[in-house]
Structures are given as C-alpha cells and as structure tokens.
C-alpha cells in the first residue's frame, strides 16, 4: 500500500522541462487527476498535497531542495505522517531506460542517482518503491550531468509523455498495494504496434482505377447537388 508518492526534480523555471524533472512531471499529473493542488510547505521543504483515495490518505511531495537534497523533504513528510519505507513510492528519471519506458521496482541501490542517494541516507533504508522513468543515456558517462539538465528532444519528450500517461493507469493499484497488477500494467505499457494496411487485391485495384477514370466513385463531384424527389 502506497501512502506517499515523491516526485524528484529541481525547482524553478530553468529546470522545469529538463530530463531530471521527470519525477515532477508524473506527480504533477497525479495531482491534476486527483484534483489536489500542490502547495509549498516550508516545514517539509517542498510542495505537498493530500488526497483521499478509497478512504485512504495519500500524500504527494515534490522536494524544493534541489535534487541532491531530495531526502530532506521526503524524510520530513514520511516521519511526520509515520509512513514506512515500504509505503513510499519515489518517481525519478532513469538513464538506463530509453524514453518511452517506465519500470517499477522495490529496493536496491541508488545507481549513482543523487536524489535516491540522499533519500537512502535520510530515511535510513533502501526498502522503498521506485518508479523509474526512462530518459535514455547520452552514451558517455562524462556527459551525464549535462544530459539530465537539458531538455529532451521533441521525439523523446513525446515518448516520455506517452509513457507517463500509460503508467498513470497503474495508480489505483499502487495506492491499493496491488503491486503485481501495477507492475503488469507498467511493464507492458508499450503501445501496440499499428497494424499494416490490408493489401488491395488486383481486382479491387482495377475497379478503383476504372472508377477514377470514369469519375464514378460513388460520391457527388464538387459543386454538384444531390437529386431531389419530384
């Protein structure tokens, strides 16, 4: 059962559309869907919202401490509302997944992600859930810092947005703690490949060509009026 969802990112307009803010994007959509506005709570060092879903309180937080100190805000909310690590879902950008993919996992290391690193330290546990939003990798580890702080390409941004929309369908299962169903939805979230157009038979092609040649396509030509009954 998830009681707290934390989206990771950096505050301010300069970072709003950068890859590192993918966690903010997801939580923004949750707040919109649940019609609960995020508001600054200085005592928790972040934007915080509360919703009630099926009688259960759900807290949302977007730390405003910058990424490297994300745990300060997340731990503050978790401690105040007595939320255990296994009731926490952290949504963050993931270099090891391509744009368009999202994965759910519980526990594990921080893999060099500074936001996760600080959350580990602040809550004293790695036993929390993570929703990993793929942003792709620049291909060179020396370029990672610049990569995450830049806007994705238009195609990548569309792929990320579509993945966020699809993964949001798992929200009721995440809140209810049905992680198997949530995982099945998230991990099979790629859109179906479009079916190729049906091949036209030779006889159909000949009929269409003849119809075009004579102008008898079944539609009235431009400017014509439909016949009326006299």
GROMACS .gro file of C-alpha atoms in nm:
model
  230
    1UNK     CA    1   0.000   0.000   0.000
    2UNK     CA    2   0.145   0.335  -0.106
    3UNK     CA    3   0.079   0.632   0.123
    4UNK     CA    4   0.339   0.878  -0.005
    5UNK     CA    5   0.444   0.950  -0.363
    6UNK     CA    6   0.755   1.164  -0.406
    7UNK     CA    7   0.847   1.301  -0.747
    8UNK     CA    8   1.208   1.409  -0.789
    9UNK     CA    9   1.336   1.712  -0.978
   10UNK     CA   10   1.483   2.057  -0.946
   11UNK     CA   11   1.274   2.365  -0.865
   12UNK     CA   12   1.241   2.673  -1.082
   13UNK     CA   13   1.161   2.755  -1.446
   14UNK     CA   14   1.517   2.692  -1.562
   15UNK     CA   15   1.479   2.320  -1.484
   16UNK     CA   16   1.107   2.270  -1.542
   17UNK     CA   17   1.139   2.095  -1.878
   18UNK     CA   18   1.471   1.914  -1.824
   19UNK     CA   19   1.509   1.535  -1.812
   20UNK     CA   20   1.594   1.538  -1.440
   21UNK     CA   21   1.240   1.662  -1.367
   22UNK     CA   22   1.058   1.356  -1.499
   23UNK     CA   23   0.952   1.270  -1.142
   24UNK     CA   24   0.790   1.612  -1.105
   25UNK     CA   25   0.602   1.559  -1.432
   26UNK     CA   26   0.447   1.234  -1.305
   27UNK     CA   27   0.342   1.376  -0.968
   28UNK     CA   28   0.203   1.687  -1.138
   29UNK     CA   29  -0.029   1.459  -1.336
   30UNK     CA   30  -0.132   1.266  -1.025
   31UNK     CA   31  -0.220   1.594  -0.851
   32UNK     CA   32  -0.422   1.700  -1.155
   33UNK     CA   33  -0.608   1.368  -1.176
   34UNK     CA   34  -0.690   1.372  -0.805
   35UNK     CA   35  -0.778   1.743  -0.816
   36UNK     CA   36  -0.548   1.820  -0.524
   37UNK     CA   37  -0.316   2.121  -0.571
   38UNK     CA   38   0.043   2.104  -0.458
   39UNK     CA   39   0.129   2.383  -0.215
   40UNK     CA   40   0.456   2.492  -0.063
   41UNK     CA   41   0.507   2.356   0.290
   42UNK     CA   42   0.824   2.516   0.421
   43UNK     CA   43   0.829   2.283   0.720
   44UNK     CA   44   0.862   1.991   0.475
   45UNK     CA   45   1.092   2.174   0.231
   46UNK     CA   46   0.870   2.103  -0.068
   47UNK     CA   47   0.539   2.119  -0.248
   48UNK     CA   48   0.292   1.895  -0.069
   49UNK     CA   49  -0.064   1.777  -0.138
   50UNK     CA   50  -0.306   1.546   0.037
   51UNK     CA   51  -0.578   1.338  -0.128
   52UNK     CA   52  -0.816   1.073  -0.006
   53UNK     CA   53  -0.849   0.770  -0.233
   54UNK     CA   54  -1.099   0.499  -0.135
   55UNK     CA   55  -1.091   0.628   0.220
   56UNK     CA   56  -0.711   0.613   0.238
   57UNK     CA   57  -0.495   0.927   0.271
   58UNK     CA   58  -0.235   0.973   0.001
   59UNK     CA   59   0.040   1.232   0.026
   60UNK     CA   60   0.227   1.382  -0.268
   61UNK     CA   61   0.555   1.570  -0.239
   62UNK     CA   62   0.791   1.745  -0.478
   63UNK     CA   63   1.109   1.844  -0.288
   64UNK     CA   64   1.218   2.204  -0.350
   65UNK     CA   65   1.565   2.145  -0.208
   66UNK     CA   66   1.726   2.064  -0.544
   67UNK     CA   67   1.793   1.706  -0.644
   68UNK     CA   68   2.097   1.636  -0.425
   69UNK     CA   69   1.898   1.709  -0.105
   70UNK     CA   70   1.572   1.537  -0.204
   71UNK     CA   71   1.580   1.316   0.104
   72UNK     CA   72   1.547   1.614   0.338
   73UNK     CA   73   1.194   1.679   0.213
   74UNK     CA   74   1.088   1.318   0.158
   75UNK     CA   75   1.206   1.207   0.503
   76UNK     CA   76   1.037   1.505   0.668
   77UNK     CA   77   0.695   1.412   0.524
   78UNK     CA   78   0.746   1.040   0.591
   79UNK     CA   79   0.843   1.094   0.954
   80UNK     CA   80   0.567   1.345   1.027
   81UNK     CA   81   0.292   1.119   0.892
   82UNK     CA   82   0.453   0.797   1.014
   83UNK     CA   83   0.493   0.648   0.668
   84UNK     CA   84   0.718   0.341   0.645
   85UNK     CA   85   0.974   0.299   0.363
   86UNK     CA   86   0.767   0.021   0.200
   87UNK     CA   87   0.472   0.268   0.181
   88UNK     CA   88   0.681   0.518  -0.016
   89UNK     CA   89   0.699   0.544  -0.395
   90UNK     CA   90   0.974   0.762  -0.542
   91UNK     CA   91   0.933   0.864  -0.908
   92UNK     CA   92   1.259   0.956  -1.079
   93UNK     CA   93   1.438   0.981  -1.412
   94UNK     CA   94   1.629   0.671  -1.520
   95UNK     CA   95   1.931   0.680  -1.751
   96UNK     CA   96   1.930   0.304  -1.806
   97UNK     CA   97   1.586   0.301  -1.971
   98UNK     CA   98   1.507   0.453  -2.310
   99UNK     CA   99   1.248   0.729  -2.343
  100UNK     CA  100   0.905   0.566  -2.361
  101UNK     CA  101   0.972   0.300  -2.096
  102UNK     CA  102   0.882   0.302  -1.726
  103UNK     CA  103   0.969   0.032  -1.471
  104UNK     CA  104   0.860  -0.036  -1.114
  105UNK     CA  105   1.095  -0.189  -0.859
  106UNK     CA  106   1.140  -0.213  -0.485
  107UNK     CA  107   1.468  -0.169  -0.304
  108UNK     CA  108   1.815  -0.185  -0.448
  109UNK     CA  109   2.097   0.065  -0.479
  110UNK     CA  110   2.083   0.426  -0.592
  111UNK     CA  111   2.293   0.358  -0.906
  112UNK     CA  112   2.459   0.698  -0.874
  113UNK     CA  113   2.132   0.893  -0.876
  114UNK     CA  114   2.191   1.177  -0.632
  115UNK     CA  115   1.827   1.214  -0.537
  116UNK     CA  116   1.800   0.847  -0.444
  117UNK     CA  117   2.136   0.862  -0.269
  118UNK     CA  118   2.008   1.134  -0.034
  119UNK     CA  119   1.677   0.957   0.026
  120UNK     CA  120   1.869   0.643   0.124
  121UNK     CA  121   2.068   0.845   0.376
  122UNK     CA  122   1.779   1.048   0.516
  123UNK     CA  123   1.525   0.769   0.570
  124UNK     CA  124   1.790   0.514   0.662
  125UNK     CA  125   1.658   0.248   0.425
  126UNK     CA  126   1.663   0.142   0.061
  127UNK     CA  127   1.344  -0.064   0.103
  128UNK     CA  128   1.110   0.172  -0.079
  129UNK     CA  129   0.941   0.155  -0.419
  130UNK     CA  130   1.076   0.335  -0.724
  131UNK     CA  131   0.904   0.424  -1.049
  132UNK     CA  132   1.186   0.463  -1.299
  133UNK     CA  133   1.103   0.691  -1.592
  134UNK     CA  134   1.331   0.629  -1.890
  135UNK     CA  135   1.517   0.931  -2.026
  136UNK     CA  136   1.789   0.747  -2.217
  137UNK     CA  137   2.167   0.773  -2.181
  138UNK     CA  138   2.398   1.013  -2.368
  139UNK     CA  139   2.635   0.725  -2.441
  140UNK     CA  140   2.923   0.880  -2.248
  141UNK     CA  141   2.927   0.886  -1.868
  142UNK     CA  142   3.112   1.218  -1.876
  143UNK     CA  143   2.809   1.376  -2.045
  144UNK     CA  144   2.551   1.254  -1.791
  145UNK     CA  145   2.545   1.573  -1.581
  146UNK     CA  146   2.476   1.789  -1.887
  147UNK     CA  147   2.230   1.535  -2.030
  148UNK     CA  148   1.996   1.525  -1.731
  149UNK     CA  149   1.990   1.905  -1.705
  150UNK     CA  150   1.889   1.957  -2.067
  151UNK     CA  151   1.552   1.931  -2.235
  152UNK     CA  152   1.483   1.606  -2.421
  153UNK     CA  153   1.443   1.619  -2.796
  154UNK     CA  154   1.085   1.668  -2.921
  155UNK     CA  155   1.056   1.297  -3.012
  156UNK     CA  156   1.192   1.188  -2.673
  157UNK     CA  157   0.962   1.430  -2.491
  158UNK     CA  158   0.661   1.282  -2.671
  159UNK     CA  159   0.776   0.927  -2.589
  160UNK     CA  160   0.824   1.018  -2.221
  161UNK     CA  161   0.484   1.190  -2.204
  162UNK     CA  162   0.312   0.887  -2.357
  163UNK     CA  163   0.489   0.656  -2.110
  164UNK     CA  164   0.380   0.874  -1.819
  165UNK     CA  165   0.021   0.868  -1.938
  166UNK     CA  166   0.022   0.490  -1.971
  167UNK     CA  167   0.190   0.429  -1.636
  168UNK     CA  168  -0.061   0.655  -1.459
  169UNK     CA  169  -0.322   0.386  -1.523
  170UNK     CA  170  -0.148   0.184  -1.252
  171UNK     CA  171  -0.217   0.448  -0.986
  172UNK     CA  172  -0.523   0.277  -0.827
  173UNK     CA  173  -0.327  -0.048  -0.794
  174UNK     CA  174  -0.024   0.130  -0.647
  175UNK     CA  175  -0.236   0.302  -0.385
  176UNK     CA  176  -0.414  -0.023  -0.300
  177UNK     CA  177  -0.082  -0.206  -0.269
  178UNK     CA  178  -0.157  -0.448  -0.552
  179UNK     CA  179   0.193  -0.429  -0.690
  180UNK     CA  180   0.159  -0.733  -0.914
  181UNK     CA  181  -0.122  -0.568  -1.110
  182UNK     CA  182   0.060  -0.235  -1.109
  183UNK     CA  183   0.377  -0.399  -1.238
  184UNK     CA  184   0.189  -0.585  -1.511
  185UNK     CA  185   0.035  -0.259  -1.634
  186UNK     CA  186   0.358  -0.061  -1.616
  187UNK     CA  187   0.590  -0.322  -1.765
  188UNK     CA  188   0.359  -0.400  -2.056
  189UNK     CA  189   0.284  -0.036  -2.120
  190UNK     CA  190   0.427  -0.002  -2.468
  191UNK     CA  191   0.155   0.094  -2.714
  192UNK     CA  192   0.057  -0.178  -2.962
  193UNK     CA  193   0.226  -0.159  -3.299
  194UNK     CA  194  -0.013  -0.032  -3.564
  195UNK     CA  195  -0.143  -0.299  -3.799
  196UNK     CA  196  -0.013  -0.273  -4.155
  197UNK     CA  197  -0.272  -0.167  -4.411
  198UNK     CA  198  -0.464  -0.452  -4.573
  199UNK     CA  199  -0.318  -0.530  -4.916
  200UNK     CA  200  -0.550  -0.438  -5.204
  201UNK     CA  201  -0.639  -0.727  -5.432
  202UNK     CA  202  -0.563  -0.691  -5.801
  203UNK     CA  203  -0.936  -0.698  -5.886
  204UNK     CA  204  -1.006  -0.421  -5.632
  205UNK     CA  205  -0.721  -0.211  -5.767
  206UNK     CA  206  -0.858  -0.247  -6.122
  207UNK     CA  207  -1.207  -0.147  -6.007
  208UNK     CA  208  -1.070   0.159  -5.826
  209UNK     CA  209  -0.868   0.262  -6.130
  210UNK     CA  210  -1.172   0.229  -6.355
  211UNK     CA  211  -1.385   0.429  -6.114
  212UNK     CA  212  -1.130   0.710  -6.103
  213UNK     CA  213  -1.105   0.713  -6.482
  214UNK     CA  214  -1.482   0.749  -6.527
  215UNK     CA  215  -1.533   0.972  -6.223
  216UNK     CA  216  -1.789   0.727  -6.079
  217UNK     CA  217  -1.651   0.690  -5.728
  218UNK     CA  218  -1.990   0.687  -5.563
  219UNK     CA  219  -1.952   1.046  -5.438
  220UNK     CA  220  -2.103   1.356  -5.593
  221UNK     CA  221  -1.846   1.565  -5.781
  222UNK     CA  222  -1.750   1.901  -5.630
  223UNK     CA  223  -2.025   2.158  -5.675
  224UNK     CA  224  -2.292   1.901  -5.760
  225UNK     CA  225  -2.622   1.896  -5.574
  226UNK     CA  226  -2.799   1.587  -5.465
  227UNK     CA  227  -3.102   1.493  -5.677
  228UNK     CA  228  -3.438   1.570  -5.520
  229UNK     CA  229  -3.757   1.375  -5.543
  230UNK     CA  230  -4.016   1.546  -5.768
   0.00000   0.00000   0.00000
